[in-house]
Structures are given as C-alpha cells and as structure tokens.
Amino acid sequence: MEDVEPKTGEISAHPEGDNEEPDLPGESGDSTLEAKQDEIQPAMEAKEGEIEPTSDVAVGKIPSKLEVEIDNKLDGKEGEIKAEGAEKKPSSETDAARGDDIRTFTMRELLDELKEEEKGASEAKDDKTWSVDPTKDDGSDAYRSSAAGSSSFSHNDISMDLINKVTGTDEEGRSRQRMLLYAAKKYVSAIERNPEDHDALYNWALVLQEHFKCMHKARQNALSPIYGTNRMESADNVGPDSDSSKDALLEEACKKYEEAIRLCPTLYDAHYNWAIAISDRAKMRGRTKEAEELWKQATKKYEKAVQLNWNSPQALNNWGLALQELGAIVPVREKQTIIKTAISKFRAAIQLQFDFHRAIYNLGTVLYGLAEDTFRSGRPVNAKEVSPEEFYSQSAIYIAAAHALKPNYSVYHSALRLVRSMLPLPYLKVGYLTAQPAHIPIAPHKEWQRSQFLLNHEGLKQVGKAEKHLSQSPSGVLSGSPQTDKSLLKVDVQDIVSVSACADLTLPRGAGLCIETINGSVYLVADTWESLYGWLDAIRLVYTIYARGKSDILAGIITG
C-alpha cells in the first residue's frame, strides 16, 4: 500500500481516501468550492473548482492489513492507513490451547500454503496451469481442491455464494480473487470447527470487505479508457444486480464483525473495520433516510473504536468524515452541531499526529463548508461568532499546510489554487493576541497589550503599535511591513519546543497559549478559545512543516 487515498468528502463536497494517491478535491480536476454541501464524489470525479475532503477510506477501498498482506507491501509507508491489527496472529498460548489443527491462520500463512499447493500442482502437471476462471475446471489438482472446498461451504454460508459471483477482469484481479477465495475457504472451515473463534470471524469479515473492493476494482478497470485508472464507483461489471451483490457482501461482513465483537467486545480492529463497512453501505444509498441511519451507526462504531484505542488518528479522522457525511443529510437545524463535532475529531487526529496530512486537509474542507453555510445564510454575525471570512482563512491555512506536507498530491494542489487568495498573504495567519512587554519578564496585567501578530514559515512576530496596522489590499496581499523593533516579541520556528493551551490563573482574562522555546516560555492570550485553537494549530503546523524539511514549500505558497 502506498499512501492512503483520501475519499470524496466535501468542502462543499466531502472526499475520502486510502491508497496510492488521495481521493481528494479533484484528482482529475480541481475541487469545487461551489460544490453542494451534501454532495459526495470520488476524487477522479471532482470537477473544476471543486474541493473535497480526504479520508482514510477510499470509495471501494478497505484499508486493512488483509489487503496489505495480499499485496505483500506491509512495511507501513508514510501516510499509509490501514485497519489496525487486521491480521493478528494468535498467541502461542491460544494456539496451544486450540491445537495446531484448529488454530486460526493468518493471511500470510494462507498465502504461503496456497503457493505450496500451486507449486505442487505445477510439478505434478507441467502442462497444466491454474485456471484463471474460478468456475472452470482445468484439471489442476490445486484448483479442484479449492473449488471443491468452496462448493462444500456454499450451502452453509451465503457469503460463499456471494464471493463466487465475483470475477476479476485481468490477470491481477483473477490472481487476487483466487487468493481471497482460498482464504475464505480456510476461515469458513475454522468457523465450522469452532463457531466461537472470534479471530476467524474477524478475518472472514475482512475477506468479504476485500471482495467488495475487488468488485469496485473490476468496474474501475472497465471504465478506465474513459475515466482513468483511479476512478472508483458504486458499480461493477458482474451484472445488473451488482449493487445489491456488493451491499450483500458488506452486510455479511457486518454480521461477522458483530459476532466477533459479541465474543470479544474489546476487539478494536473489528469496531474500526465494521464502521468502514457500514460507511461503504451508506455511500451506496446517496442522500436518503436509510443512508442517514447508516452514517449514524458508523459514527457510533468509530466512537467505540476510539474508546478502545484513543491513540488512533485514523479512527478519529474517519469518525470526522462520517460526521461530515451525516451533516450533509440531516435537517439544517441539526447540521451545525454535527459539523462542529466533526471539526473536533479532525483536530484530535492532528493533535495525535501533527503531520497527518489527510486529517489536516479534511479539517480545511469542513471549515470551508462551514464558511459557505455561514455566508449563504445571510445572517448577521455578532462579535462572539466567527465570520465567514475567518472560516475561509482558517480553511486555507489547513489546505496550504496539507499541500506543503504532500506537495505531490494533485488534489491538494488543486484545492490550494482555489483558496490561496483567502490567506493574509504574504503571511499564513494574522490576528490579535495579548502579550506582555518583551523586556519585562513578569509584568502586571495592566502592562499586557493586545496587538497584531503575524505567522509565516519563519515563525511568529508581533507588530508594533507605532506602526500602521497591516491591512489587506484588493489584490489579497497585506500592505505595510512589520516593525523590526527588538522590544517586540518574536519566536523563530527553529526555537520552538512545544505549543499548548494554558489555563494559568496568573494570565490575563482569555484563552492562554504557551510556546516553549529553547530560550524559555512565551505566554500569549487569545480573545476566545475558538481563536486559540486556530493559533495552536497554525503554529504547530508551521513547526511540523519545518521539522519535515518543507518550509521552502510553505514559503513558496505564501510569498510566491
């Protein structure tokens, strides 16, 4: 698995993703800031001017270790998202208790066994090869064994009938299908021997999800001459009932996850992948009441997954995306609460992994959608509320940061072109904070002054009172230049050690911010907690980009 491909969410459209290149705003085009808030489309479908969020779950993609094992590309690359612990090898104690003859096989073991059978069949009959058609008997002993096994279990499990309907359209697809069929046979056999084997139930569910992905892949290949090889759709070439077949596969997978969790309630991976399966079912239903109920179920499963493993940015990111999708369906009066909850999940994911570019990008898209909603409502914004302009600016910060971290992602690049003018160029962020005089280590509250601060790729600096405040010109670029008075506060990005919220009672009224540097602590106070979160994220992102050696890219964005 290369990098996880973001899914189609919405800026005014929501994306999701999971593999080699993100399904973000406009893989084959730009993203639409004007796209409808309730519209979901895969990256390759993004139209000119369209921005979409990215997720860990690409349309038709199940980011599980099962898939990774099959692809033989397990060693996690940067940005790769997969189901945690998807292929768990039973402990030695468990194996001993069960006995080697009935233990659950891992996908790696199954593949090794399959290769041995293929090798044996090849040596036995030089003139025979594996049939690429699972329904065709080519005389191969290995194939007859696999087909016979499949037939023997089909009457016991409807899932086997569904799997047998799936066929690959090319050699790679047929090979993958053969391996999945072999894995399915083994897991069904294990479950028949021990119906309470939660490992086998969990892995059986993963196989079903992988078959669902194969059906998407088949359709993708069929449409590639027209749409390109990265397009994912809820359709395939197995017949007119393909949608119902895919939904049935996912429904069976959900049943297996439910049973595995009944037997082992603390199985985090099952909750996480169950949520993915439910989300895929919801996507197939568009913007319907049934889809709304499925998205609600998916959010509950992600919530449980996070409760079991709080240190999972992927689960938090997907939870945010599910909420974002739900927000596009529910009545308007419920939408804002759901969207704000989605924002909190994306932020939580970023706090766990500062360079998690997918969550960073998704946060940008959801803020853009919020800006659009606020602007279109035409409702006056009071002093305590965030204006559409501020939401737009915040959105641009996250999208710019995602692009700086992953400049080769065309989706991020397309989105950035649409929102760059919303930045306070040539800076990333401009706003007001209250600070004590730089030359007074401990100053009484009356000495603290509210002044303008500027943040760019080099760090944070204060604008002096004597200088005319920076104002934005019609071209979108700030006029005036910050004062270089050494008595003003300045924090260089390379000096930053950490950035955090601070509830110190000795600080003036407001939301406290502490920047730990190699030269000591710097305390600032934002007007509101909402404003503080914006500063926290922006400063952390600038430092993360610097730590990843990408400051020159950020500099190019805001000064170019």
XYZ file of C-alpha atoms in Angstrom:
560
model
C 0.000 0.000 0.000
C 1.375 3.319 -0.943
C -0.101 6.386 0.611
C -3.641 6.266 1.737
C -6.100 7.636 -0.718
C -8.476 10.263 0.659
C -12.106 9.866 -0.043
C -14.533 12.223 -1.520
C -15.829 14.343 1.234
C -16.919 17.905 0.807
C -15.651 21.309 1.186
C -18.679 21.871 -0.386
C -18.267 18.233 -1.156
C -16.688 15.590 1.089
C -13.901 13.186 -0.002
C -12.360 10.115 1.456
C -9.298 8.144 0.654
C -6.975 5.352 1.247
C -4.345 4.283 -1.154
C -1.777 5.338 -3.633
C -2.981 8.847 -4.322
C -5.654 10.644 -2.397
C -9.227 10.830 -3.500
C -9.221 14.473 -2.563
C -10.610 17.504 -4.159
C -10.332 16.879 -7.741
C -7.771 14.232 -8.578
C -8.527 14.724 -12.194
C -9.645 18.255 -11.890
C -9.902 20.957 -9.312
C -12.288 20.949 -6.437
C -15.412 22.941 -6.184
C -15.798 25.488 -3.607
C -19.277 25.798 -5.006
C -20.000 22.089 -4.837
C -23.066 21.213 -2.863
C -22.524 20.613 0.810
C -24.322 17.310 0.577
C -22.552 16.015 -2.479
C -20.058 13.185 -2.292
C -17.905 12.143 -5.171
C -14.693 10.241 -5.674
C -11.553 12.152 -6.423
C -11.477 11.375 -10.101
C -14.964 12.812 -10.405
C -14.080 16.150 -8.911
C -14.834 18.954 -11.265
C -13.005 22.147 -11.965
C -13.310 24.420 -8.977
C -14.218 21.727 -6.518
C -12.702 20.982 -3.107
C -13.292 17.733 -1.304
C -12.035 16.339 1.997
C -9.946 13.208 2.230
C -10.371 10.237 4.401
C -8.682 7.020 5.255
C -11.278 5.033 3.480
C -11.327 5.360 -0.254
C -14.507 4.653 -2.122
C -14.385 0.951 -2.609
C -11.207 0.608 -0.563
C -10.830 -1.352 2.656
C -7.543 -0.226 4.226
C -6.911 -3.411 6.138
C -3.824 -5.443 6.818
C -5.585 -8.195 4.909
C -5.166 -6.100 1.776
C -1.630 -5.234 2.717
C -0.712 -8.854 3.242
C -2.195 -9.804 -0.104
C -0.241 -7.054 -1.813
C 2.844 -8.135 0.119
C 3.561 -4.474 0.995
C 3.198 -4.421 4.723
C 6.001 -2.218 5.917
C 3.989 0.927 6.633
C 4.917 3.779 4.389
C 4.316 7.369 5.315
C 0.671 8.284 5.052
C -0.487 4.668 4.843
C -3.740 3.949 6.583
C -4.933 0.520 7.357
C -7.095 -1.296 9.826
C -5.109 -1.703 12.998
C -4.025 -5.258 13.663
C -6.138 -6.567 10.850
C -4.268 -9.816 10.597
C -3.464 -10.820 14.139
C -1.529 -13.960 14.598
C -2.936 -15.921 17.551
C -0.661 -16.053 20.560
C 1.285 -19.183 21.289
C -0.870 -19.782 24.335
C -4.011 -19.613 22.265
C -2.508 -21.888 19.638
C -1.528 -24.406 22.272
C -4.970 -24.364 23.797
C -6.687 -24.831 20.463
C -4.264 -27.228 18.939
C -2.427 -26.653 15.679
C -5.144 -28.383 13.701
C -7.857 -25.851 14.535
C -5.988 -22.621 15.082
C -6.804 -19.526 13.020
C -4.463 -18.956 10.108
C -3.081 -15.549 9.297
C -3.278 -14.284 5.735
C 0.486 -14.685 5.370
C 0.238 -18.348 6.313
C -2.670 -18.855 3.956
C -0.749 -17.316 1.070
C 2.290 -19.485 1.809
C 0.083 -22.563 1.890
C -1.591 -21.558 -1.353
C 1.793 -21.088 -3.027
C 2.859 -24.532 -1.866
C -0.291 -26.075 -3.310
C 0.219 -24.214 -6.582
C 3.833 -25.339 -6.705
C 2.827 -28.918 -6.035
C 0.161 -28.796 -8.711
C 2.635 -27.317 -11.183
C 5.205 -30.048 -10.517
C 2.579 -32.753 -10.793
C 1.314 -31.489 -14.140
C 3.759 -29.431 -16.140
C 1.280 -28.888 -18.901
C -1.399 -27.513 -16.595
C -1.699 -24.101 -15.003
C -4.145 -22.651 -12.567
C -7.421 -21.733 -14.167
C -7.954 -18.009 -14.138
C -11.677 -18.631 -14.068
C -12.850 -19.845 -10.626
C -15.849 -21.555 -12.290
C -13.774 -23.530 -14.774
C -12.210 -26.929 -14.083
C -8.876 -27.030 -15.859
C -7.806 -30.358 -14.398
C -5.470 -28.816 -11.810
C -5.434 -30.706 -8.536
C -4.895 -27.466 -6.671
C -7.817 -25.805 -8.356
C -10.114 -28.793 -7.829
C -9.226 -28.706 -4.138
C -10.084 -25.022 -3.868
C -13.284 -25.275 -5.891
C -14.448 -28.348 -4.007
C -13.813 -26.591 -0.727
C -15.806 -23.585 -1.869
C -18.711 -25.733 -3.010
C -18.828 -27.639 0.241
C -19.244 -24.482 2.263
C -21.582 -22.572 -0.033
C -24.664 -24.220 1.406
C -23.561 -23.312 4.937
C -22.777 -19.659 4.355
C -24.465 -17.305 1.919
C -21.223 -15.353 1.893
C -19.511 -18.037 -0.193
C -22.219 -17.762 -2.843
C -21.666 -14.024 -2.999
C -17.902 -14.412 -3.272
C -18.201 -16.944 -6.074
C -20.056 -14.344 -8.147
C -17.041 -12.048 -8.151
C -14.600 -12.438 -11.035
C -11.507 -10.467 -11.945
C -11.241 -8.669 -15.271
C -7.476 -9.030 -15.621
C -4.729 -11.392 -14.504
C -4.011 -9.382 -11.372
C -7.683 -9.349 -10.424
C -8.093 -13.061 -11.026
C -4.979 -13.850 -9.024
C -6.200 -11.704 -6.150
C -9.623 -13.291 -6.354
C -8.101 -16.775 -6.216
C -6.186 -15.901 -3.053
C -9.257 -14.430 -1.420
C -11.307 -17.469 -2.320
C -8.654 -19.673 -0.761
C -8.632 -17.526 2.405
C -12.418 -17.618 2.563
C -12.416 -21.408 2.457
C -9.944 -21.600 5.336
C -11.810 -19.148 7.552
C -15.170 -20.795 6.927
C -13.593 -24.134 7.804
C -12.174 -22.698 11.027
C -15.557 -21.243 11.991
C -17.340 -24.533 11.295
C -14.904 -26.283 13.607
C -15.205 -23.602 16.263
C -18.160 -21.180 15.910
C -16.741 -19.079 18.762
C -13.411 -18.381 17.067
C -13.594 -14.575 17.019
C -10.289 -14.299 15.152
C -11.634 -16.386 12.291
C -14.899 -14.409 12.241
C -12.975 -11.150 12.146
C -10.694 -12.292 9.322
C -13.657 -13.751 7.431
C -15.290 -10.318 7.574
C -12.102 -8.748 6.201
C -12.142 -11.189 3.283
C -15.711 -10.146 2.484
C -14.714 -6.478 2.539
C -11.791 -7.251 0.269
C -14.145 -8.908 -2.193
C -16.255 -5.774 -2.113
C -13.148 -3.830 -3.092
C -12.452 -6.266 -5.936
C -15.893 -5.567 -7.336
C -15.095 -1.850 -7.348
C -11.762 -2.569 -8.982
C -13.396 -4.587 -11.728
C -15.679 -1.696 -12.566
C -12.786 0.740 -12.365
C -10.813 -1.225 -14.933
C -13.821 -1.482 -17.204
C -14.241 2.296 -17.199
C -10.574 3.257 -17.284
C -10.444 4.128 -21.016
C -12.964 6.890 -20.335
C -12.414 7.982 -16.765
C -8.861 6.957 -15.908
C -7.481 4.246 -13.693
C -8.116 5.866 -10.315
C -11.872 6.256 -10.571
C -13.956 4.385 -8.011
C -17.707 3.944 -8.343
C -20.561 2.046 -6.749
C -20.943 -0.211 -9.770
C -19.146 -3.072 -11.451
C -19.348 -5.479 -14.321
C -20.815 -8.531 -12.641
C -24.323 -7.878 -13.804
C -27.381 -5.718 -13.235
C -27.612 -6.772 -9.598
C -24.034 -5.684 -8.814
C -25.063 -3.001 -6.321
C -27.204 -5.439 -4.387
C -24.400 -8.011 -4.505
C -21.907 -5.534 -3.097
C -24.308 -4.440 -0.413
C -24.947 -8.063 0.481
C -21.202 -8.666 0.823
C -20.881 -5.713 3.185
C -23.963 -6.781 5.127
C -22.457 -10.232 5.635
C -19.170 -8.632 6.718
C -21.060 -6.538 9.275
C -22.710 -9.676 10.658
C -19.310 -11.320 11.071
C -17.911 -8.252 12.863
C -20.941 -8.144 15.121
C -20.489 -11.786 16.053
C -16.733 -11.365 16.589
C -17.399 -8.414 18.898
C -20.039 -10.372 20.790
C -17.348 -12.955 21.513
C -14.596 -10.387 22.140
C -16.085 -6.944 22.989
C -12.659 -5.271 23.242
C -11.622 -6.109 19.667
C -10.742 -2.593 18.488
C -9.990 -3.643 14.904
C -13.421 -5.179 14.486
C -15.158 -1.969 15.602
C -12.968 0.102 13.274
C -13.493 -2.069 10.191
C -17.162 -2.564 10.978
C -17.520 1.210 10.824
C -15.812 1.203 7.417
C -18.188 -1.458 6.110
C -21.226 0.480 7.352
C -19.845 3.663 5.774
C -19.491 1.915 2.422
C -23.079 0.746 2.663
C -24.184 4.300 3.444
C -22.332 5.686 0.413
C -24.249 3.354 -1.867
C -27.517 4.921 -0.692
C -26.793 8.533 -1.516
C -28.651 11.157 0.475
C -31.508 9.047 1.793
C -33.006 8.423 5.198
C -31.552 4.935 5.123
C -28.093 6.395 4.471
C -28.564 8.795 7.388
C -29.237 5.897 9.733
C -26.200 4.020 8.458
C -23.935 7.057 8.927
C -25.214 7.347 12.496
C -24.322 3.695 13.062
C -20.868 4.239 11.578
C -20.164 7.178 13.893
C -21.101 5.039 16.895
C -18.735 2.288 15.788
C -15.876 4.773 15.316
C -16.663 6.224 18.735
C -16.366 2.767 20.282
C -13.134 2.120 18.386
C -11.662 5.346 19.768
C -12.794 4.427 23.276
C -10.873 1.158 22.933
C -7.839 2.820 21.360
C -7.636 6.550 21.989
C -4.287 6.724 20.187
C -5.693 6.168 16.697
C -5.628 9.257 14.459
C -7.034 7.157 11.602
C -10.171 6.275 13.557
C -10.622 9.904 14.618
C -10.198 11.098 11.046
C -12.714 8.591 9.714
C -15.086 9.468 12.542
C -14.871 13.090 11.465
C -15.594 12.145 7.857
C -18.609 10.061 8.857
C -19.938 13.029 10.820
C -19.259 15.270 7.835
C -21.296 12.955 5.600
C -24.054 12.803 8.183
C -24.112 16.581 8.388
C -24.853 16.724 4.666
C -28.065 14.701 5.141
C -29.636 15.810 8.409
C -32.007 18.793 8.673
C -30.318 22.203 8.712
C -31.129 22.781 12.382
C -29.004 19.728 13.317
C -26.182 20.281 10.868
C -24.046 22.860 12.676
C -23.730 20.781 15.842
C -22.680 17.715 13.856
C -20.169 19.660 11.756
C -18.596 21.238 14.834
C -18.224 17.751 16.295
C -16.535 16.639 13.059
C -14.103 19.558 13.399
C -13.213 18.424 16.911
C -12.443 14.890 15.632
C -10.154 16.150 12.868
C -8.378 18.387 15.376
C -7.977 15.482 17.783
C -6.466 13.365 14.986
C -3.968 16.127 14.157
C -3.033 16.511 17.826
C -2.092 12.834 17.883
C -0.142 13.047 14.636
C 0.919 16.564 13.678
C 1.832 15.610 10.101
C -1.354 13.640 9.391
C -1.973 15.484 6.132
C -5.292 13.802 5.401
C -6.869 14.985 8.627
C -5.289 18.417 8.084
C -6.806 18.624 4.621
C -10.187 17.312 5.807
C -10.293 19.949 8.518
C -9.707 22.554 5.835
C -12.576 21.254 3.744
C -15.062 21.097 6.594
C -14.173 24.653 7.613
C -14.667 25.743 4.034
C -18.116 24.169 4.059
C -18.894 25.974 7.301
C -17.785 29.244 5.730
C -20.071 28.614 2.757
C -23.036 27.830 5.004
C -22.456 30.907 7.146
C -22.060 33.154 4.111
C -25.143 31.809 2.334
C -27.321 32.144 5.402
C -27.015 35.913 5.164
C -27.385 36.084 8.931
C -25.510 38.898 10.695
C -22.531 37.627 12.711
C -22.091 39.060 16.189
C -18.762 39.851 17.810
C -18.579 36.495 19.597
C -19.140 34.455 16.440
C -16.694 33.516 13.713
C -17.264 35.354 10.451
C -17.356 33.613 7.049
C -14.135 35.414 6.133
C -12.371 33.962 9.169
C -13.647 30.461 8.358
C -12.382 30.841 4.786
C -8.989 31.974 6.053
C -8.766 29.078 8.508
C -9.714 26.657 5.759
C -6.929 27.997 3.546
C -4.359 27.533 6.344
C -5.073 23.798 6.656
C -5.187 23.212 2.908
C -1.906 25.117 2.459
C -0.323 23.030 5.238
C -1.546 19.765 3.694
C -0.061 20.806 0.359
C 3.244 21.766 1.995
C 3.451 18.339 3.624
C 2.432 16.481 0.453
C 3.203 18.774 -2.496
C 2.949 15.909 -4.997
C -0.762 15.368 -4.279
C -2.577 16.987 -7.168
C -5.774 17.161 -5.142
C -4.144 19.375 -2.518
C -2.577 21.478 -5.230
C -5.911 21.997 -6.979
C -7.630 22.946 -3.724
C -4.834 25.340 -2.810
C -5.230 27.244 -6.060
C -8.820 27.957 -5.078
C -8.210 29.104 -1.512
C -4.742 30.667 -1.577
C -6.164 34.169 -2.068
C -8.051 33.724 1.217
C -4.759 33.701 3.128
C -3.441 37.007 4.564
C -0.539 36.928 2.094
C 2.408 37.146 2.442
C 1.638 35.526 5.805
C -0.090 32.324 6.795
C -2.050 33.833 9.674
C -2.637 37.334 11.003
C -4.620 38.123 14.122
C -4.666 39.634 17.593
C -3.158 38.266 20.767
C -2.477 39.823 24.150
C 1.166 39.761 25.234
C 3.339 41.189 27.965
C 6.206 43.546 27.038
C 9.142 41.539 25.736
C 11.591 43.371 28.018
C 9.600 42.695 31.211
C 9.873 39.057 32.385
C 6.948 39.303 34.806
C 4.505 42.117 34.097
C 1.248 43.000 35.857
C -1.912 42.504 33.815
C -2.229 46.204 33.109
C 1.048 46.091 31.211
C -0.126 43.412 28.852
C -1.170 44.776 25.457
C -3.425 43.406 22.748
C -1.603 43.729 19.442
C -1.389 42.252 15.979
C 0.715 39.130 15.353
C 1.979 37.651 12.108
C 2.763 33.995 11.418
C 4.712 32.740 8.431
C 7.160 29.935 7.603
C 9.849 31.612 9.718
C 7.872 32.000 12.927
C 5.623 34.322 14.930
C 6.224 38.041 15.375
C 4.460 40.976 16.946
C 3.536 44.170 15.106
C 4.389 47.377 16.937
C 1.754 49.918 17.965
C 3.738 52.725 16.369
C 3.346 51.105 13.009
C 0.208 51.303 11.000
C -1.686 48.044 11.308
C -1.418 45.787 8.316
C -4.386 45.973 6.031
C -5.394 43.761 3.163
C -5.192 45.250 -0.300
C -7.688 44.483 -3.077
C -5.187 42.019 -4.508
C -5.396 39.965 -1.311
C -1.861 40.857 -0.184
C -1.249 42.661 3.087
C 0.211 46.137 2.761
C 2.716 47.550 5.215
C 5.612 45.678 6.781
C 6.037 44.507 10.362
C 8.179 46.608 12.637
C 11.627 45.233 13.439
C 11.798 46.800 16.919
C 13.702 44.316 19.083
C 11.484 45.153 22.033
C 8.677 43.326 20.241
C 8.013 39.643 20.707
C 9.451 37.284 18.108
C 9.540 33.491 18.099
C 11.598 31.736 15.433
C 10.228 28.412 14.272
C 13.536 26.608 14.825
C 13.480 27.626 18.507
C 10.077 26.093 19.255
C 9.985 23.071 21.545
C 6.237 22.745 22.115
C 2.966 24.648 21.817
C -0.005 24.125 24.110
C -3.092 25.703 25.620
C -2.530 27.194 29.049
C -5.089 27.722 31.799
C -2.710 29.539 34.143
C -4.700 31.778 36.514
C -1.870 34.308 36.571
C -2.538 35.184 32.932
C -4.934 37.963 31.901
C -8.506 37.058 31.059
C -8.894 34.996 27.886
C -7.592 31.749 26.401
C -3.959 31.160 27.326
C -1.281 29.956 24.938
C 2.191 28.750 25.941
C 5.042 28.415 23.464
C 8.018 26.603 24.957
C 11.236 27.577 23.215
C 14.910 26.825 23.720
C 15.150 30.305 25.231
C 12.282 29.919 27.694
C 8.487 30.128 27.774
C 6.380 32.635 25.863
C 2.848 33.295 27.106
C 0.096 34.823 24.979
C -3.635 35.208 25.424
C -6.242 34.846 22.672
C -9.602 36.608 22.828
C -11.606 33.358 22.712
C -10.961 29.628 22.888
C -12.020 29.298 19.259
C -9.352 31.814 18.310
C -6.822 29.980 20.476
C -7.402 26.665 18.676
C -6.730 28.394 15.375
C -3.408 29.787 16.644
C -2.421 26.481 18.243
C -2.977 24.545 15.038
C -1.323 27.136 12.815
C 1.848 27.367 14.931
C 2.070 23.584 15.274
C 1.645 23.150 11.536
C 4.379 25.685 10.769
C 6.727 23.863 13.133
C 5.772 20.428 11.746
C 6.396 21.618 8.196
C 9.768 22.991 9.322
C 10.635 19.711 11.094
C 9.811 17.776 7.908
C 12.117 19.998 5.892
C 9.246 21.520 3.877
C 9.497 25.179 4.959
C 10.580 26.202 1.483
C 7.333 24.837 0.066
C 5.279 26.779 2.608
C 7.353 29.869 1.841
C 6.551 29.446 -1.831
C 2.830 29.232 -1.066
C 2.618 32.428 0.957
C 5.242 34.542 -0.790
C 5.075 33.226 -4.336
